[in-house]
Coordinates of C-alpha atoms in Angstrom, one line a residue:
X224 CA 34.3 -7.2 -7.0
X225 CA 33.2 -4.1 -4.7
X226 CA 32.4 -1.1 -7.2
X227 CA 34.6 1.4 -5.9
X228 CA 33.1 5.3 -6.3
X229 CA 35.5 8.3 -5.5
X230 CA 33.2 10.8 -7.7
X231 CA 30.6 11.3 -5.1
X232 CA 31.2 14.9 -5.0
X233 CA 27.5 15.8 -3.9
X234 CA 27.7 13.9 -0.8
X235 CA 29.1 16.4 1.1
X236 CA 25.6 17.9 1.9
X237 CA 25.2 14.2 3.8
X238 CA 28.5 14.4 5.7
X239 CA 30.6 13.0 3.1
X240 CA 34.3 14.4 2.5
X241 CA 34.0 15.4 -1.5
X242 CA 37.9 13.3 -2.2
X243 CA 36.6 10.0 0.1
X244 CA 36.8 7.2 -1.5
X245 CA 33.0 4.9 -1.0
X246 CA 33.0 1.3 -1.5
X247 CA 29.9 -0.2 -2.8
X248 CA 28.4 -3.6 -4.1
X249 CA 25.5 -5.3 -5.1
X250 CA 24.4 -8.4 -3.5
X251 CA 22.4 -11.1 -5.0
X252 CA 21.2 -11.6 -2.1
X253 CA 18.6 -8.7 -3.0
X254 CA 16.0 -10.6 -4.8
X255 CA 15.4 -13.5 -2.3
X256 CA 15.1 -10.5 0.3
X257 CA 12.6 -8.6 -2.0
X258 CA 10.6 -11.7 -2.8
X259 CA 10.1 -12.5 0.8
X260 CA 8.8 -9.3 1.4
X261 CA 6.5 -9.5 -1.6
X262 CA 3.9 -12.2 0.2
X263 CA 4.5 -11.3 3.7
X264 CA 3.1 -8.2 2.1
X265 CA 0.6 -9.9 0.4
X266 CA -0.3 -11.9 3.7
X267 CA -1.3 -9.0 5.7
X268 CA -3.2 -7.0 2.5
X269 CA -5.2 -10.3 1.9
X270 CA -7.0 -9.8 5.1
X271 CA -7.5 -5.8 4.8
X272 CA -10.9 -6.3 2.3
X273 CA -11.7 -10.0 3.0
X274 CA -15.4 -8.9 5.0
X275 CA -15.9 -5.8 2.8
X276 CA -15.5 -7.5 -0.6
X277 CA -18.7 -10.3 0.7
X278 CA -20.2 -6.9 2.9
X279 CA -23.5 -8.9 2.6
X280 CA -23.0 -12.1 3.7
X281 CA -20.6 -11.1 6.7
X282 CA -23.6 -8.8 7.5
X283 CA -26.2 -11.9 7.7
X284 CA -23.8 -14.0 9.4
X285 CA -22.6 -12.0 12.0
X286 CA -25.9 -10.1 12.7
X287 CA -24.5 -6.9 12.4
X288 CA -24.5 -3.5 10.5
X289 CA -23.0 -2.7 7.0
X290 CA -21.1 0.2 9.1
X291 CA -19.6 -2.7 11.2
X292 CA -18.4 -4.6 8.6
X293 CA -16.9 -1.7 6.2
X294 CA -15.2 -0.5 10.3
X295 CA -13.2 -4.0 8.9
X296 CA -11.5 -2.1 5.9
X297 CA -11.7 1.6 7.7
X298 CA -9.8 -0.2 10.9
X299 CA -6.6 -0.4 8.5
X300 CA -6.5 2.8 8.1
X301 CA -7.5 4.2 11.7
X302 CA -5.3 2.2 13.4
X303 CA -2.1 3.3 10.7
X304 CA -2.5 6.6 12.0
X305 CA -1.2 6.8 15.6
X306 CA 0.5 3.9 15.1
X307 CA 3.2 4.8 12.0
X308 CA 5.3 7.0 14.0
X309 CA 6.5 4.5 16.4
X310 CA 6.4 1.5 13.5
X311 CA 8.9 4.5 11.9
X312 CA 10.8 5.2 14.2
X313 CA 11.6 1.5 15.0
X314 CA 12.4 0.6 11.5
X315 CA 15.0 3.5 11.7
X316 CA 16.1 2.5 14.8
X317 CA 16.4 -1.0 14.5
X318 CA 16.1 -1.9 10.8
X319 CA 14.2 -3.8 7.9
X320 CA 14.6 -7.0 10.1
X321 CA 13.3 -6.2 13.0
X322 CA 10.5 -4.0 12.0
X323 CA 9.5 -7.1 9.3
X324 CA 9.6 -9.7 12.3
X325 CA 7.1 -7.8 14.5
X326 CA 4.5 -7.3 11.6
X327 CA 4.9 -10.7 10.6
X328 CA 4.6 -11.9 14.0
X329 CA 1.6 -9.5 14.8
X330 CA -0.1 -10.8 11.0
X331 CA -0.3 -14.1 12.0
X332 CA -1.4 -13.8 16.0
X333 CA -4.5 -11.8 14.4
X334 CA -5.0 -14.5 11.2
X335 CA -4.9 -17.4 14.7
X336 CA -7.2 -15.4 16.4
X337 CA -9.8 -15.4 13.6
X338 CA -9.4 -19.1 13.5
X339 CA -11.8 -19.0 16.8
X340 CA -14.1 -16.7 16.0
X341 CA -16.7 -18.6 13.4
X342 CA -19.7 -18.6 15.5
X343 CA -22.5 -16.1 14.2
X344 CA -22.0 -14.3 18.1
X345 CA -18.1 -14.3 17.8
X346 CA -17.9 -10.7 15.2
X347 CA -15.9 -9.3 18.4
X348 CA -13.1 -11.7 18.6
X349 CA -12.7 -11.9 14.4
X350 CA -12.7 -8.2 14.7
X351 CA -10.3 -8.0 17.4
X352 CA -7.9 -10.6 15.0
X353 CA -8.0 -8.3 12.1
X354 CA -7.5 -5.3 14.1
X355 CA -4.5 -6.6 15.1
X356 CA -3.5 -7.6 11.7
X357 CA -4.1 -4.1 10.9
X358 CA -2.3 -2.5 13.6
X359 CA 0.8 -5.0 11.9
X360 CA 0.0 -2.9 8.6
X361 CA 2.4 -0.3 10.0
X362 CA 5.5 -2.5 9.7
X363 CA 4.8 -3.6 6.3
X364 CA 3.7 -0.3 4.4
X365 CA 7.0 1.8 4.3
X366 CA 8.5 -0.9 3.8
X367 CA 9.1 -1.1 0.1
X368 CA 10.7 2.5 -0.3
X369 CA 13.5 1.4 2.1
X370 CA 13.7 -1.9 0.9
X371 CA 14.8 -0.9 -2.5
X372 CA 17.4 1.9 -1.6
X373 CA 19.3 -0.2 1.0
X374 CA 19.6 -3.2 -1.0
X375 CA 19.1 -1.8 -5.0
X376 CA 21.6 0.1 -6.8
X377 CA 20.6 3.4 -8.2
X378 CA 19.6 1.9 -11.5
X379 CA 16.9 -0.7 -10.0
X380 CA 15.5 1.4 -7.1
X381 CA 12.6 2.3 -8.8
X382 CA 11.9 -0.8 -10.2
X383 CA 12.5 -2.5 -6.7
X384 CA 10.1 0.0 -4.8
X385 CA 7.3 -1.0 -7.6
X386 CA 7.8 -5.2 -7.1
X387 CA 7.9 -4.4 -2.8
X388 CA 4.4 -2.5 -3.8
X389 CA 3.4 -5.0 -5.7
X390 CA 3.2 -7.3 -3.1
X391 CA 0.7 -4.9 -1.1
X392 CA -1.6 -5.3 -4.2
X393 CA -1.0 -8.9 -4.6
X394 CA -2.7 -9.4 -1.4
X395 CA -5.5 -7.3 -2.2
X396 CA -6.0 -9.0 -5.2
X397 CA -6.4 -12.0 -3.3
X398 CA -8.9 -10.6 -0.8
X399 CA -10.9 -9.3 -3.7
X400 CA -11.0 -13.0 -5.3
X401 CA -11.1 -15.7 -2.6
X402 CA -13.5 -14.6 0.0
X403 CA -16.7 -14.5 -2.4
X404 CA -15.3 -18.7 -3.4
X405 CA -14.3 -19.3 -0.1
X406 CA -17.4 -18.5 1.4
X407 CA -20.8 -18.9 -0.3
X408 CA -24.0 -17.0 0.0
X409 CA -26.4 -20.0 1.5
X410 CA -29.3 -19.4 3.8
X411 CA -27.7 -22.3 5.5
X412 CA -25.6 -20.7 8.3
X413 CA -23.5 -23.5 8.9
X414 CA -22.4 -23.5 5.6
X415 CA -21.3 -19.8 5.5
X416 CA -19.8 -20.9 8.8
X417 CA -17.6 -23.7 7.2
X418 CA -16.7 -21.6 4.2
X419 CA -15.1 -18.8 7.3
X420 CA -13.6 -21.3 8.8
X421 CA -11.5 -22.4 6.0
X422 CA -10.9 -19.3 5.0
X423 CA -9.4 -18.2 8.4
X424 CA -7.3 -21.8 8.3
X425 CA -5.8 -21.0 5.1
X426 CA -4.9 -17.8 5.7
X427 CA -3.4 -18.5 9.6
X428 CA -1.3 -21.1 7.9
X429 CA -0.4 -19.1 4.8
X430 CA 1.0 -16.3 7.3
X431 CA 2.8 -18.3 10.0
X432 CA 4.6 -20.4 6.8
X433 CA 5.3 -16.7 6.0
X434 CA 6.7 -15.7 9.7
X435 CA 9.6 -19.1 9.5
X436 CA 10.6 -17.5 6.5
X437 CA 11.3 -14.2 7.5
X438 CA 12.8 -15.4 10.8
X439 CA 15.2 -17.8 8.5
X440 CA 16.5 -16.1 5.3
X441 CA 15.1 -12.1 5.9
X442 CA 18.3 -9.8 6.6
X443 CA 18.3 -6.3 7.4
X444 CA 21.1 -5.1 5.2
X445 CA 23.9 -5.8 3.3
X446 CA 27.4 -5.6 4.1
X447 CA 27.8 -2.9 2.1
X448 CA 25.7 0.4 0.5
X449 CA 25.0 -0.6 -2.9
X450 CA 25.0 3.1 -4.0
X451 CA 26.8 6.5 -2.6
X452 CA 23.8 7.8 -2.1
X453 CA 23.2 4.6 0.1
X454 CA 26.6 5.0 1.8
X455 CA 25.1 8.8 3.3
X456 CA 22.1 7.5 4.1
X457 CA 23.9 5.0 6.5
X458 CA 25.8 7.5 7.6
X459 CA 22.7 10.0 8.5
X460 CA 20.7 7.1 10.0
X461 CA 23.7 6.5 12.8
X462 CA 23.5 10.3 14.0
X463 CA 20.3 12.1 12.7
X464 CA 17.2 12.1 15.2
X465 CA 14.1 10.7 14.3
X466 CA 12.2 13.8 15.5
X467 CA 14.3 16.4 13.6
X468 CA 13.6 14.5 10.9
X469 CA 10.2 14.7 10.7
X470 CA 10.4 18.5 11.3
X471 CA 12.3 18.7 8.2
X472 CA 9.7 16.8 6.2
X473 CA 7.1 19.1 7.4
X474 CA 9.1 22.3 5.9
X475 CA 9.9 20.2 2.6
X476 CA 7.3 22.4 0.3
X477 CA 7.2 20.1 -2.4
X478 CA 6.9 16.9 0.0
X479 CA 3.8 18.6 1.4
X480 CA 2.3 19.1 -1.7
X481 CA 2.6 15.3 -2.6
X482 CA 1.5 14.4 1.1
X483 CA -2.0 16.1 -0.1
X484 CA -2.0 14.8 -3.7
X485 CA -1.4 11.0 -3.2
X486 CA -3.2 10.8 0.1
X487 CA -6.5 12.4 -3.0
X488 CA -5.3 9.6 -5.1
X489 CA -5.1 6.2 -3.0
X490 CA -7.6 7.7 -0.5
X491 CA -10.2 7.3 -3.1
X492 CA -9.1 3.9 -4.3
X493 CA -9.3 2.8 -0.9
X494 CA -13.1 4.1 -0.4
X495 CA -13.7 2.3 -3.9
X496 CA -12.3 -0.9 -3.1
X497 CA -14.3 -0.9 0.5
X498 CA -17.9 -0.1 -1.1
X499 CA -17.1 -2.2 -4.1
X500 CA -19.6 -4.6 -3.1
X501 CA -22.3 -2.5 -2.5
X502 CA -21.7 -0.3 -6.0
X503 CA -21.7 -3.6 -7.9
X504 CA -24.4 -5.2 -6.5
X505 CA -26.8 -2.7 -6.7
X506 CA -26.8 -2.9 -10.4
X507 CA -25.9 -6.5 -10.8
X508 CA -28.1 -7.9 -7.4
X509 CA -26.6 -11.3 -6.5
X510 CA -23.5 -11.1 -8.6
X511 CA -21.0 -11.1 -5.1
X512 CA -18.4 -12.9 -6.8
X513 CA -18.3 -10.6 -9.8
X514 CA -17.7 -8.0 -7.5
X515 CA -14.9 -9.8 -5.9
X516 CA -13.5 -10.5 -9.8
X517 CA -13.9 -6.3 -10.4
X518 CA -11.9 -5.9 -7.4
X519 CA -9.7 -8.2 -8.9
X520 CA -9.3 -6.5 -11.9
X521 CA -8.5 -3.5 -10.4
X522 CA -6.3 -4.3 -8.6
X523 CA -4.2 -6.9 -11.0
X524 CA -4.3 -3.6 -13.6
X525 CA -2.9 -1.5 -11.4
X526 CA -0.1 -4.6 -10.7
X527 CA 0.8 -4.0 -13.6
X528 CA 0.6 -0.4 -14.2
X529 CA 3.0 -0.7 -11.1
X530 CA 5.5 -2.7 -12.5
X531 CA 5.8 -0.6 -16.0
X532 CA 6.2 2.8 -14.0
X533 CA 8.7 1.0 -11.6
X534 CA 10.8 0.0 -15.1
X535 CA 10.0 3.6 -16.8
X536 CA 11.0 5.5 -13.8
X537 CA 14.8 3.7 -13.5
X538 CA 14.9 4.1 -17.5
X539 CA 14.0 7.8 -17.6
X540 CA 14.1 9.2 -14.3
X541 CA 11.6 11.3 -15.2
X542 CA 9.5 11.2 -11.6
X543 CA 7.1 14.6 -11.7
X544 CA 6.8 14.0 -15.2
X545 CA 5.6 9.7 -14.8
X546 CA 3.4 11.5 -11.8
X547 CA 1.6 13.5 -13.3
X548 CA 0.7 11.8 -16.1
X549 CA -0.9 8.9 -14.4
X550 CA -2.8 11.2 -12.2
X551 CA -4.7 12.9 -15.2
X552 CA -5.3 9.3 -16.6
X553 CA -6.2 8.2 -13.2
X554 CA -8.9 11.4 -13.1
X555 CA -9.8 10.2 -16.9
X556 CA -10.6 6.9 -15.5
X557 CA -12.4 8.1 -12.6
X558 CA -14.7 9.5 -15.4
X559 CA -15.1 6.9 -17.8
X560 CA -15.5 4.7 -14.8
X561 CA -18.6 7.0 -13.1
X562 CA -20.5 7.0 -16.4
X563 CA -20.8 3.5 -17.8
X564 CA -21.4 1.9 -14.4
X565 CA -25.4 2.1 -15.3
X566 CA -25.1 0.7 -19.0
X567 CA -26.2 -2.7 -18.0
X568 CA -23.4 -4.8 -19.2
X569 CA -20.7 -6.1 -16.5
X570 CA -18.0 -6.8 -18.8
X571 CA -18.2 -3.2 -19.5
X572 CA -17.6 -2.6 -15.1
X573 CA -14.4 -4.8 -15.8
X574 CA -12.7 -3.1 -18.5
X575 CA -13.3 0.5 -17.2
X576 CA -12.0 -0.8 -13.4
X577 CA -9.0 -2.3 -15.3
X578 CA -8.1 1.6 -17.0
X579 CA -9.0 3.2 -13.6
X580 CA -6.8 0.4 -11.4
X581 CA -3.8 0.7 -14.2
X582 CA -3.6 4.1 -13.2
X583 CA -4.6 4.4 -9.4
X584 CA -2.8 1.8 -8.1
X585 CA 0.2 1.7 -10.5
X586 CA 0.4 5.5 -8.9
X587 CA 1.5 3.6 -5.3
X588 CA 5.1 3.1 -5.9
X589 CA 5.4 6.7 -8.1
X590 CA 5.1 8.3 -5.3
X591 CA 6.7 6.5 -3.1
X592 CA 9.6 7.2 -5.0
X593 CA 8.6 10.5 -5.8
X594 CA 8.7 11.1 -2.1
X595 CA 12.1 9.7 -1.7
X596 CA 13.8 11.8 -4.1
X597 CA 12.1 15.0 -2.9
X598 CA 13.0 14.8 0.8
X599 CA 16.7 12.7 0.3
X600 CA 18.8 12.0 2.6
X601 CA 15.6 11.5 5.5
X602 CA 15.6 7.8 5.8
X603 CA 13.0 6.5 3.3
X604 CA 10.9 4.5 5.8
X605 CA 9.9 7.9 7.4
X606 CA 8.9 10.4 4.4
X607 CA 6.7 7.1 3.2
X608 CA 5.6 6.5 6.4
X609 CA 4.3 9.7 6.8
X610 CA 3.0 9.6 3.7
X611 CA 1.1 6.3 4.2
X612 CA -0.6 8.1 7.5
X613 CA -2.4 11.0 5.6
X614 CA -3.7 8.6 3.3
X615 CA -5.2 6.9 5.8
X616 CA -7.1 10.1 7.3
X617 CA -8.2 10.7 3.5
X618 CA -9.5 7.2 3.0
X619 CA -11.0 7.1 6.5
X620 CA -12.6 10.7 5.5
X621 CA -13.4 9.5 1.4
X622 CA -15.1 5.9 2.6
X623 CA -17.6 7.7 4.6
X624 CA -18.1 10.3 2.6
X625 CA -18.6 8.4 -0.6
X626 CA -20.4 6.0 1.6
X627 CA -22.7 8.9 2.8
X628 CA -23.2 10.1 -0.8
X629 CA -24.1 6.9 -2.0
X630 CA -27.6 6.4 0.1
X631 CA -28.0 10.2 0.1
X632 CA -27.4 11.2 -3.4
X633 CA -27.0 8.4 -5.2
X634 CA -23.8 6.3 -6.5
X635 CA -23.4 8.6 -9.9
X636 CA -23.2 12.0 -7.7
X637 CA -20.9 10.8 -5.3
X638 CA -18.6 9.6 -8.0
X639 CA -18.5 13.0 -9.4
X640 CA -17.7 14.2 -6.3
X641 CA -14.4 11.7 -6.3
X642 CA -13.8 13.2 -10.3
X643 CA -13.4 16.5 -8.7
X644 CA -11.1 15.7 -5.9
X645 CA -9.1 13.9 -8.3
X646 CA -8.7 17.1 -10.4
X647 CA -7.5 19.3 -7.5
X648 CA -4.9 16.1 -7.0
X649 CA -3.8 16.5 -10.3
X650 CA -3.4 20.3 -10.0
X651 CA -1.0 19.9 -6.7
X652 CA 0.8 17.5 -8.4
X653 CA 1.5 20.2 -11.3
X654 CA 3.1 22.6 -8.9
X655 CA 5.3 20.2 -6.9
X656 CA 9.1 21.6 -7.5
X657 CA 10.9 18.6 -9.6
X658 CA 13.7 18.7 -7.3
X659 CA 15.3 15.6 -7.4
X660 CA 17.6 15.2 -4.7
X661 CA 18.5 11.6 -4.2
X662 CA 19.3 11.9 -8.4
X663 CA 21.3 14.6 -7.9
X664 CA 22.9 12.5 -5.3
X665 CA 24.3 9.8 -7.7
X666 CA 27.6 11.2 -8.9

């Protein structure tokens, strides 16, 4: 039966008569919906580190410069940043189901287009495939926020936000394993050239398997809000203008000071996970798919480090407070991470990237949620999309800096240069206001 809710006295600020009666319900429906968008996710983050994590071999293969091949992680984020605004304002316009069907569709023209490109004078057409799988990154990253609040009820949000993340780390997780089995480091060109060409066949397959079906079960919402604070949302998406919108976002105090701090945080995991490669083969030469299996690490920690925040946010509500804390023990593991690397011992590189991934990439989904409370009742998609774009300037900016740092300085100067911008992260995050609005929302 439809929960009924006629103590929705905060509404009002969204439009909402204080004595109207709003009918809600939870759909079952909600987990097939979330688990769809888990490895559609997961399709197009497969293919965002797939040359960077096996930088060297690409390199040989294709003839062409290690900036060329990290361009194929750094393209993900150049291409996010004029492109989320209209990838925003069409998943407000239209909804979940039609922004999910075009980045589905555009994942798996660009995973086809790959498919023809295994020839060692073809870099230009694989690079023009994963450019367009990156463009298709747009319609998948601010997702997971929305996701959760038009299909979860208040208590599951959180958790709901952390699974639709999880997905984008799932397929990371993937690129970081299979690319280094997939394709082998031989002097034999034509057998790197089969192990590509698998690779691209598996994944082209994988995503248009994928595309049927989002075409076939995928909905944009349910029949009805399964919250009040759902019910104003709808109600604000039908009249409020995009543009406004964002205005308001950019006068939200607190929201700007999380823009800066998580765009610090994810920045640097994202020029970590592009020079991976490099960092662990200079001290373990030959070791590619170790580095593939660190990357792995990382990322399955933080998978998990996702999923417990997602579980103690909706038990506590306690969103600054969950924030914060795994920014200090993301900057801790920064540390521990930056002075152990030259010990000698690679299990000891896997079980400090485990405590830093826990930490940095459990923070995804904090924020996200931290983002949606703090600028509430702006439709979801937007505040994370603009959230997701900054982070791409930062990890555009952090790759080549630490990338810079690394032949210039050395590896251990330019990770104490990463410590340090995690530390000013952690101090913005200390003076965000803990104004929860969407919280505040709920009775």
């Amino acid at each position: 039966m439809p929960k009924m809710s006629p103590d929705y006295v905060k509404a009002i600020e969204g439009g909402v008569h204080p004595t109207q009666i709003i009918e809600t319900k939870i759909f079952a429906r909600r987990w097939l919906i979330l688990m769809i968008f888990v490895i559609y996710s997961a399709s197009n983050a497969m293919q965002w580190i797939q040359y960077s994590i096996i930088a060297n071999i690409v390199e040989r293969y294709y003839n062409v410069s290690s900036f060329l091949v990290d361009m194929t992680s750094m393209i993900y984020m150049i291409t996010y940043i004029p492109f989320i605004f209209p990838a925003s304002y069409l998943l407000d316009r239209f909804g979940l189901r039609f922004a999910v069907i075009v980045g589905a569709v555009g994942t798996a023209i660009g995973a086809w287009i790959k498919v023809f490109s295994v020839s060692p004078d073809l870099f230009w057409i694989t690079f023009i495939g994963h450019t367009l799988v990156a463009v298709s990154q747009t319609f998948v990253l601010s997702v997971p926020a929305r996701l959760a609040a038009v299909w979860f009820g208040p208590d599951q949000v959180s958790s709901a936000c952390s699974i639709g993340v999880f997905g984008n780390q799932l397929g990371i997780a993937i690129g970081f394993l299979f690319p280094p089995i997939l394709v082998p480091n031989s002097d034999d060109l034509a057998v790197v050239g089969r192990g590509f060409q698998i690779m691209f066949y598996i994944v082209a397959a994988i995503t248009s398997l994928i595309l049927v079906l989002i075409l076939l079960f995928f909905k944009a919402q349910p029949p009805l809000p399964p919250s009040p604070a759902q019910a104003v949302q709808r109600e604000n998406d039908s009249t409020e203008d995009f543009i406004q919108s964002i205005k308001r976002l950019f006068t939200n105090v607190g929201y700007l000071l999380l823009l800066l701090s998580y765009a610090i945080n994810v920045g640097i995991f994202y020029a970590i996970s592009t020079l991976l490669n490099q960092i662990i083969l200079e001290y373990f030469p030959g070791h590619e798919e170790d580095a593939g299996r660190i990357g792995l690490t990382i990322v399955c920690a933080g998978m998990l480090g996702s999923v417990v925040c997602g579980i103690a946010l909706d038990k506590t509500h306690k969103y600054k407070e969950t924030t914060l804390g795994i920014y200090f023990f993301s900057f801790l593991g920064m540390i521990v991470f930056t002075f152990t690397l030259d010990i000698g011992r690679i299990y000891v590189v896997y079980i400090t990237s485990a405590l830093l991934g826990f930490f940095m990439t459990g923070y995804l989904p904090v924020g996200f949620e931290l983002a949606a409370e703090l600028t509430y009742p702006e439709p979801e998609g937007t505040a994370a999309g603009l959230l997701n774009a900054v982070t791409q300037v930062f990890g555009i900016v952090f790759t080549i800096l630490y990338g810079n740092l690394i032949k210039l300085l050395g590896d251990l100067w330019a990770n104490i240069v990463l410590c340090i911008a995690l530390a000013v992260g952690a101090f913005l995050t200390t003076i965000i206001p803990n104004d929860l609005r969407r919280q505040n929302a709920k009775f």
